[in-house]
mmCIF file of C-alpha atoms in Angstrom:
data_model
loop_
_atom_site.group_PDB
_atom_site.id
_atom_site.type_symbol
_atom_site.label_atom_id
_atom_site.label_comp_id
_atom_site.label_asym_id
_atom_site.label_seq_id
_atom_site.Cartn_x
_atom_site.Cartn_y
_atom_site.Cartn_z
ATOM 1 C CA UNK N 1 -20.145 -13.567 23.421
ATOM 2 C CA UNK N 2 -16.566 -15.036 23.619
ATOM 3 C CA UNK N 3 -15.475 -17.772 21.670
ATOM 4 C CA UNK N 4 -15.131 -21.470 23.398
ATOM 5 C CA UNK N 5 -11.334 -22.203 24.101
ATOM 6 C CA UNK N 6 -9.400 -24.983 22.251
ATOM 7 C CA UNK N 7 -6.099 -26.011 22.168
ATOM 8 C CA UNK N 8 -4.441 -24.570 18.760
ATOM 9 C CA UNK N 9 -2.789 -27.886 17.909
ATOM 10 C CA UNK N 10 -2.614 -31.538 18.781
ATOM 11 C CA UNK N 11 -0.732 -34.516 16.989
ATOM 12 C CA UNK N 12 -0.622 -38.207 16.945
ATOM 13 C CA UNK N 13 0.838 -41.188 15.157
ATOM 14 C CA UNK N 14 -1.414 -43.212 12.957
ATOM 15 C CA UNK N 15 -3.407 -46.033 15.195
ATOM 16 C CA UNK N 16 -2.836 -43.614 18.350
ATOM 17 C CA UNK N 17 -5.695 -41.680 20.052
ATOM 18 C CA UNK N 18 -6.209 -38.044 20.378
ATOM 19 C CA UNK N 19 -8.437 -35.753 22.674
ATOM 20 C CA UNK N 20 -9.539 -32.214 21.939
ATOM 21 C CA UNK N 21 -10.980 -30.181 24.746
ATOM 22 C CA UNK N 22 -13.296 -27.242 24.385
ATOM 23 C CA UNK N 23 -13.815 -25.193 27.564
ATOM 24 C CA UNK N 24 -16.699 -22.854 27.870
ATOM 25 C CA UNK N 25 -18.768 -21.296 30.717
ATOM 26 C CA UNK N 26 -22.227 -22.232 32.499
ATOM 27 C CA UNK N 27 -24.063 -20.306 30.087
ATOM 28 C CA UNK N 28 -23.107 -22.529 26.905
ATOM 29 C CA UNK N 29 -21.157 -25.674 27.128
ATOM 30 C CA UNK N 30 -22.049 -26.313 30.723
ATOM 31 C CA UNK N 31 -25.582 -24.984 30.664
ATOM 32 C CA UNK N 32 -26.976 -27.058 27.536
ATOM 33 C CA UNK N 33 -26.101 -30.638 26.027
ATOM 34 C CA UNK N 34 -26.463 -28.821 22.809
ATOM 35 C CA UNK N 35 -22.616 -29.328 21.930
ATOM 36 C CA UNK N 36 -21.297 -30.269 18.823
ATOM 37 C CA UNK N 37 -17.877 -30.998 16.858
ATOM 38 C CA UNK N 38 -17.129 -30.330 13.413
ATOM 39 C CA UNK N 39 -14.111 -31.522 11.062
ATOM 40 C CA UNK N 40 -13.206 -28.803 8.650
ATOM 41 C CA UNK N 41 -10.814 -28.911 5.478
ATOM 42 C CA UNK N 42 -10.118 -25.392 4.336
ATOM 43 C CA UNK N 43 -12.312 -24.507 1.217
ATOM 44 C CA UNK N 44 -14.801 -27.204 2.113
ATOM 45 C CA UNK N 45 -18.199 -27.539 3.969
ATOM 46 C CA UNK N 46 -17.789 -28.329 7.558
ATOM 47 C CA UNK N 47 -18.430 -32.174 8.413
ATOM 48 C CA UNK N 48 -20.909 -32.733 11.644
ATOM 49 C CA UNK N 49 -19.124 -35.297 13.691
ATOM 50 C CA UNK N 50 -20.809 -35.102 17.023
ATOM 51 C CA UNK N 51 -23.958 -33.650 18.222
ATOM 52 C CA UNK N 52 -25.926 -33.614 21.593
ATOM 53 C CA UNK N 53 -22.340 -33.903 23.262
ATOM 54 C CA UNK N 54 -22.085 -37.634 22.395
ATOM 55 C CA UNK N 55 -24.173 -38.836 19.301
ATOM 56 C CA UNK N 56 -22.693 -39.331 16.013
ATOM 57 C CA UNK N 57 -24.583 -38.530 12.750
ATOM 58 C CA UNK N 58 -25.225 -41.576 10.410
ATOM 59 C CA UNK N 59 -21.967 -42.409 8.553
ATOM 60 C CA UNK N 60 -19.434 -41.043 10.936
ATOM 61 C CA UNK N 61 -17.282 -44.007 12.208
ATOM 62 C CA UNK N 62 -17.480 -44.837 15.858
ATOM 63 C CA UNK N 63 -13.708 -43.810 16.097
ATOM 64 C CA UNK N 64 -15.069 -40.485 16.866
ATOM 65 C CA UNK N 65 -16.571 -39.792 20.611
ATOM 66 C CA UNK N 66 -17.715 -36.984 22.525
ATOM 67 C CA UNK N 67 -18.120 -36.412 26.027
ATOM 68 C CA UNK N 68 -18.738 -33.554 28.399
ATOM 69 C CA UNK N 69 -17.748 -32.472 32.298
ATOM 70 C CA UNK N 70 -19.206 -29.532 33.861
ATOM 71 C CA UNK N 71 -18.173 -26.719 31.481
ATOM 72 C CA UNK N 72 -15.610 -28.803 29.233
ATOM 73 C CA UNK N 73 -16.605 -30.691 26.507
ATOM 74 C CA UNK N 74 -14.025 -33.175 24.551
ATOM 75 C CA UNK N 75 -13.785 -34.969 21.240
ATOM 76 C CA UNK N 76 -11.803 -38.214 21.197
ATOM 77 C CA UNK N 77 -10.320 -39.579 17.858
ATOM 78 C CA UNK N 78 -9.105 -43.227 18.273
ATOM 79 C CA UNK N 79 -7.359 -45.143 15.738
ATOM 80 C CA UNK N 80 -5.855 -42.179 14.142
ATOM 81 C CA UNK N 81 -5.829 -41.929 10.284
ATOM 82 C CA UNK N 82 -4.066 -40.002 7.911
ATOM 83 C CA UNK N 83 -7.445 -38.532 6.552
ATOM 84 C CA UNK N 84 -8.005 -36.901 10.149
ATOM 85 C CA UNK N 85 -5.442 -34.288 9.497
ATOM 86 C CA UNK N 86 -7.807 -31.216 9.556
ATOM 87 C CA UNK N 87 -8.894 -28.597 11.629
ATOM 88 C CA UNK N 88 -11.724 -29.391 14.393
ATOM 89 C CA UNK N 89 -14.233 -26.927 16.001
ATOM 90 C CA UNK N 90 -16.525 -27.518 18.963
ATOM 91 C CA UNK N 91 -19.627 -25.496 19.195
ATOM 92 C CA UNK N 92 -22.354 -24.709 21.540
ATOM 93 C CA UNK N 93 -25.710 -23.262 22.046
ATOM 94 C CA UNK N 94 -25.705 -20.208 24.240
ATOM 95 C CA UNK N 95 -29.252 -19.231 24.650
ATOM 96 C CA UNK N 96 -29.758 -16.552 22.189
ATOM 97 C CA UNK N 97 -26.414 -17.355 20.157
ATOM 98 C CA UNK N 98 -24.068 -20.102 18.883
ATOM 99 C CA UNK N 99 -20.330 -20.156 19.788
ATOM 100 C CA UNK N 100 -17.688 -21.899 18.037
ATOM 101 C CA UNK N 101 -14.112 -22.643 19.690
ATOM 102 C CA UNK N 102 -11.194 -21.258 18.111
ATOM 103 C CA UNK N 103 -10.325 -24.388 16.240
ATOM 104 C CA UNK N 104 -7.695 -27.042 16.628
ATOM 105 C CA UNK N 105 -5.565 -28.153 14.086
ATOM 106 C CA UNK N 106 -4.852 -31.841 14.047
ATOM 107 C CA UNK N 107 -1.542 -33.174 12.723
ATOM 108 C CA UNK N 108 -1.461 -37.045 12.007
ATOM 109 C CA UNK N 109 2.695 -37.414 12.406
ATOM 110 C CA UNK K 1 -30.605 -35.018 -1.629
ATOM 111 C CA UNK K 2 -29.835 -31.783 0.454
ATOM 112 C CA UNK K 3 -28.212 -28.975 -1.240
ATOM 113 C CA UNK K 4 -27.679 -25.629 -0.372
ATOM 114 C CA UNK K 5 -25.997 -23.002 -2.628
ATOM 115 C CA UNK K 6 -24.873 -19.615 -1.606
ATOM 116 C CA UNK K 7 -24.575 -16.685 -3.833
ATOM 117 C CA UNK K 8 -24.158 -12.687 -3.906
ATOM 118 C CA UNK K 9 -20.608 -12.651 -2.719
ATOM 119 C CA UNK K 10 -18.148 -10.144 -4.185
ATOM 120 C CA UNK K 11 -15.809 -7.240 -3.527
ATOM 121 C CA UNK K 12 -17.460 -3.964 -1.817
ATOM 122 C CA UNK K 13 -15.933 -0.967 -0.185
ATOM 123 C CA UNK K 14 -15.710 -0.271 3.549
ATOM 124 C CA UNK K 15 -19.034 1.210 4.492
ATOM 125 C CA UNK K 16 -20.898 -0.540 1.528
ATOM 126 C CA UNK K 17 -23.662 -3.097 1.636
ATOM 127 C CA UNK K 18 -23.995 -6.674 0.190
ATOM 128 C CA UNK K 19 -27.207 -8.970 -0.033
ATOM 129 C CA UNK K 20 -26.096 -13.081 0.137
ATOM 130 C CA UNK K 21 -28.782 -15.495 -0.834
ATOM 131 C CA UNK K 22 -28.841 -19.190 -0.072
ATOM 132 C CA UNK K 23 -31.105 -21.388 -2.222
ATOM 133 C CA UNK K 24 -32.174 -24.790 -0.624
ATOM 134 C CA UNK K 25 -33.367 -27.848 -2.487
ATOM 135 C CA UNK K 26 -33.981 -31.408 -1.451
ATOM 136 C CA UNK K 27 -35.683 -31.042 1.916
ATOM 137 C CA UNK K 28 -38.657 -29.030 3.254
ATOM 138 C CA UNK K 29 -37.018 -25.690 3.729
ATOM 139 C CA UNK K 30 -39.858 -24.207 5.802
ATOM 140 C CA UNK K 31 -39.573 -26.739 8.509
ATOM 141 C CA UNK K 32 -35.699 -25.912 9.412
ATOM 142 C CA UNK K 33 -34.076 -23.107 11.192
ATOM 143 C CA UNK K 34 -31.286 -21.686 9.077
ATOM 144 C CA UNK K 35 -27.887 -20.107 9.966
ATOM 145 C CA UNK K 36 -25.142 -17.994 8.331
ATOM 146 C CA UNK K 37 -21.559 -19.083 9.455
ATOM 147 C CA UNK K 38 -18.436 -17.358 8.142
ATOM 148 C CA UNK K 39 -14.607 -17.881 8.305
ATOM 149 C CA UNK K 40 -12.279 -14.967 7.794
ATOM 150 C CA UNK K 41 -8.856 -15.528 6.121
ATOM 151 C CA UNK K 42 -6.683 -17.439 8.773
ATOM 152 C CA UNK K 43 -9.430 -17.379 11.425
ATOM 153 C CA UNK K 44 -11.601 -20.144 12.713
ATOM 154 C CA UNK K 45 -15.614 -20.475 12.129
ATOM 155 C CA UNK K 46 -17.730 -17.759 13.476
ATOM 156 C CA UNK K 47 -21.579 -17.919 13.987
ATOM 157 C CA UNK K 48 -23.095 -14.828 12.412
ATOM 158 C CA UNK K 49 -27.012 -15.216 12.683
ATOM 159 C CA UNK K 50 -30.059 -17.817 12.823
ATOM 160 C CA UNK K 51 -33.530 -17.513 11.595
ATOM 161 C CA UNK K 52 -36.232 -19.998 12.933
ATOM 162 C CA UNK K 53 -38.386 -22.227 10.477
ATOM 163 C CA UNK K 54 -41.224 -19.687 10.397
ATOM 164 C CA UNK K 55 -39.080 -16.419 10.474
ATOM 165 C CA UNK K 56 -40.473 -15.694 13.813
ATOM 166 C CA UNK K 57 -37.104 -15.786 15.583
ATOM 167 C CA UNK K 58 -33.903 -13.974 14.672
ATOM 168 C CA UNK K 59 -30.572 -13.811 16.536
ATOM 169 C CA UNK K 60 -27.206 -12.302 15.652
ATOM 170 C CA UNK K 61 -23.771 -12.498 16.745
ATOM 171 C CA UNK K 62 -22.499 -9.163 18.692
ATOM 172 C CA UNK K 63 -20.204 -8.549 15.767
ATOM 173 C CA UNK K 64 -23.058 -7.956 13.341
ATOM 174 C CA UNK K 65 -25.938 -6.885 15.308
ATOM 175 C CA UNK K 66 -27.451 -3.726 13.812
ATOM 176 C CA UNK K 67 -25.577 -4.287 10.483
ATOM 177 C CA UNK K 68 -26.765 -7.601 9.177
ATOM 178 C CA UNK K 69 -30.322 -8.658 8.778
ATOM 179 C CA UNK K 70 -31.160 -12.290 8.040
ATOM 180 C CA UNK K 71 -34.457 -13.066 6.442
ATOM 181 C CA UNK K 72 -36.415 -16.120 4.733
ATOM 182 C CA UNK K 73 -38.584 -16.612 1.881
ATOM 183 C CA UNK K 74 -40.252 -20.101 2.397
ATOM 184 C CA UNK K 75 -42.187 -20.378 -0.706
ATOM 185 C CA UNK K 76 -38.797 -19.663 -2.552
ATOM 186 C CA UNK K 77 -36.701 -21.826 -0.475
ATOM 187 C CA UNK K 78 -34.408 -18.889 -0.174
ATOM 188 C CA UNK K 79 -32.525 -17.631 2.696
ATOM 189 C CA UNK K 80 -31.114 -14.176 2.845
ATOM 190 C CA UNK K 81 -28.330 -12.134 4.538
ATOM 191 C CA UNK K 82 -28.537 -8.168 4.119
ATOM 192 C CA UNK K 83 -25.141 -6.833 4.970
ATOM 193 C CA UNK K 84 -24.858 -3.144 5.328
ATOM 194 C CA UNK K 85 -21.907 -0.556 6.976
ATOM 195 C CA UNK K 86 -19.521 -3.485 5.852
ATOM 196 C CA UNK K 87 -16.086 -3.584 7.480
ATOM 197 C CA UNK K 88 -12.704 -5.091 6.543
ATOM 198 C CA UNK K 89 -12.958 -7.454 9.137
ATOM 199 C CA UNK K 90 -16.207 -8.666 7.765
ATOM 200 C CA UNK K 91 -13.987 -10.360 4.920
ATOM 201 C CA UNK K 92 -14.799 -13.841 4.809
ATOM 202 C CA UNK K 93 -16.189 -16.862 3.325
ATOM 203 C CA UNK K 94 -19.932 -17.335 4.215
ATOM 204 C CA UNK K 95 -21.851 -20.266 4.509
ATOM 205 C CA UNK K 96 -25.338 -21.080 5.005
ATOM 206 C CA UNK K 97 -26.459 -24.170 6.817
ATOM 207 C CA UNK K 98 -29.465 -26.165 7.808
ATOM 208 C CA UNK K 99 -30.167 -26.529 11.599
ATOM 209 C CA UNK K 100 -30.448 -30.147 12.623
ATOM 210 C CA UNK K 101 -34.044 -30.698 14.181
ATOM 211 C CA UNK K 102 -37.360 -29.514 12.148
ATOM 212 C CA UNK K 103 -40.177 -27.370 14.017
ATOM 213 C CA UNK K 104 -37.480 -26.465 16.147
ATOM 214 C CA UNK K 105 -36.320 -22.554 17.064
ATOM 215 C CA UNK K 106 -32.823 -24.197 16.616
ATOM 216 C CA UNK K 107 -30.362 -26.469 18.574
ATOM 217 C CA UNK K 108 -27.290 -24.892 16.602
ATOM 218 C CA UNK K 109 -25.604 -27.713 14.951
ATOM 219 C CA UNK K 110 -25.747 -28.585 11.034
ATOM 220 C CA UNK K 111 -25.278 -31.639 9.238
ATOM 221 C CA UNK K 112 -25.813 -29.781 5.727
ATOM 222 C CA UNK K 113 -23.766 -26.749 4.662
ATOM 223 C CA UNK K 114 -23.279 -25.076 1.623
ATOM 224 C CA UNK K 115 -19.967 -24.434 -0.162
ATOM 225 C CA UNK K 116 -19.706 -20.854 0.871
ATOM 226 C CA UNK K 117 -19.531 -17.238 -0.963
ATOM 227 C CA UNK K 118 -16.664 -14.873 -0.403
ATOM 228 C CA UNK K 119 -17.139 -11.417 0.716
ATOM 229 C CA UNK K 120 -14.295 -9.197 0.414
ATOM 230 C CA UNK K 121 -14.559 -5.835 1.869
ATOM 231 C CA UNK K 122 -11.531 -3.597 0.640
ATOM 232 C CA UNK K 123 -10.916 0.040 -0.459
#
């Protein structure tokens, strides 16, 4: 059960787009379409942004989009806003377990 | 309105035990798988355990297997995590979370989370 691999940090200016990658294996990200993304502000409950690789829960703006290619999933945030500054985690079903990525800190410059 | 409230956290010595609880309201608890997820200080989110809606299936992270036991009491809308042989590296904020789909073993993502309960393992 190894954590999924995410970049430690990304940054962008307001209005720009950023993409966060999440690399796993054929036993998790590549093997199932149960990939999700969360935004987490320390001390608060994580917020689900994307599920089933590309779907958004009700209330999540379409600035957030997800995709997957083979063993790597990606989260793209367009039209960056100051409130987007947070930690982002990918998550994947892995058969008999759930794996999170190590987390990516997004800084809005 | 879905609400999850954890309790039972505290300070415990290495080797000790602690039982966490999560009381659910605002939805039909018996229809959803439930997870425990934790975050150690300065670290990322780590999935701990899951139990299916009917309690038939339980799975654990390797880091807690054999030491933690997840259970549920559907009539009381309560999820539990019995933790034993605690280690300093178990120090974390523990969250309970509801799985996404009803009547599913589990898919692993959660729209609803509690606010967490802090567990500190220290001598």
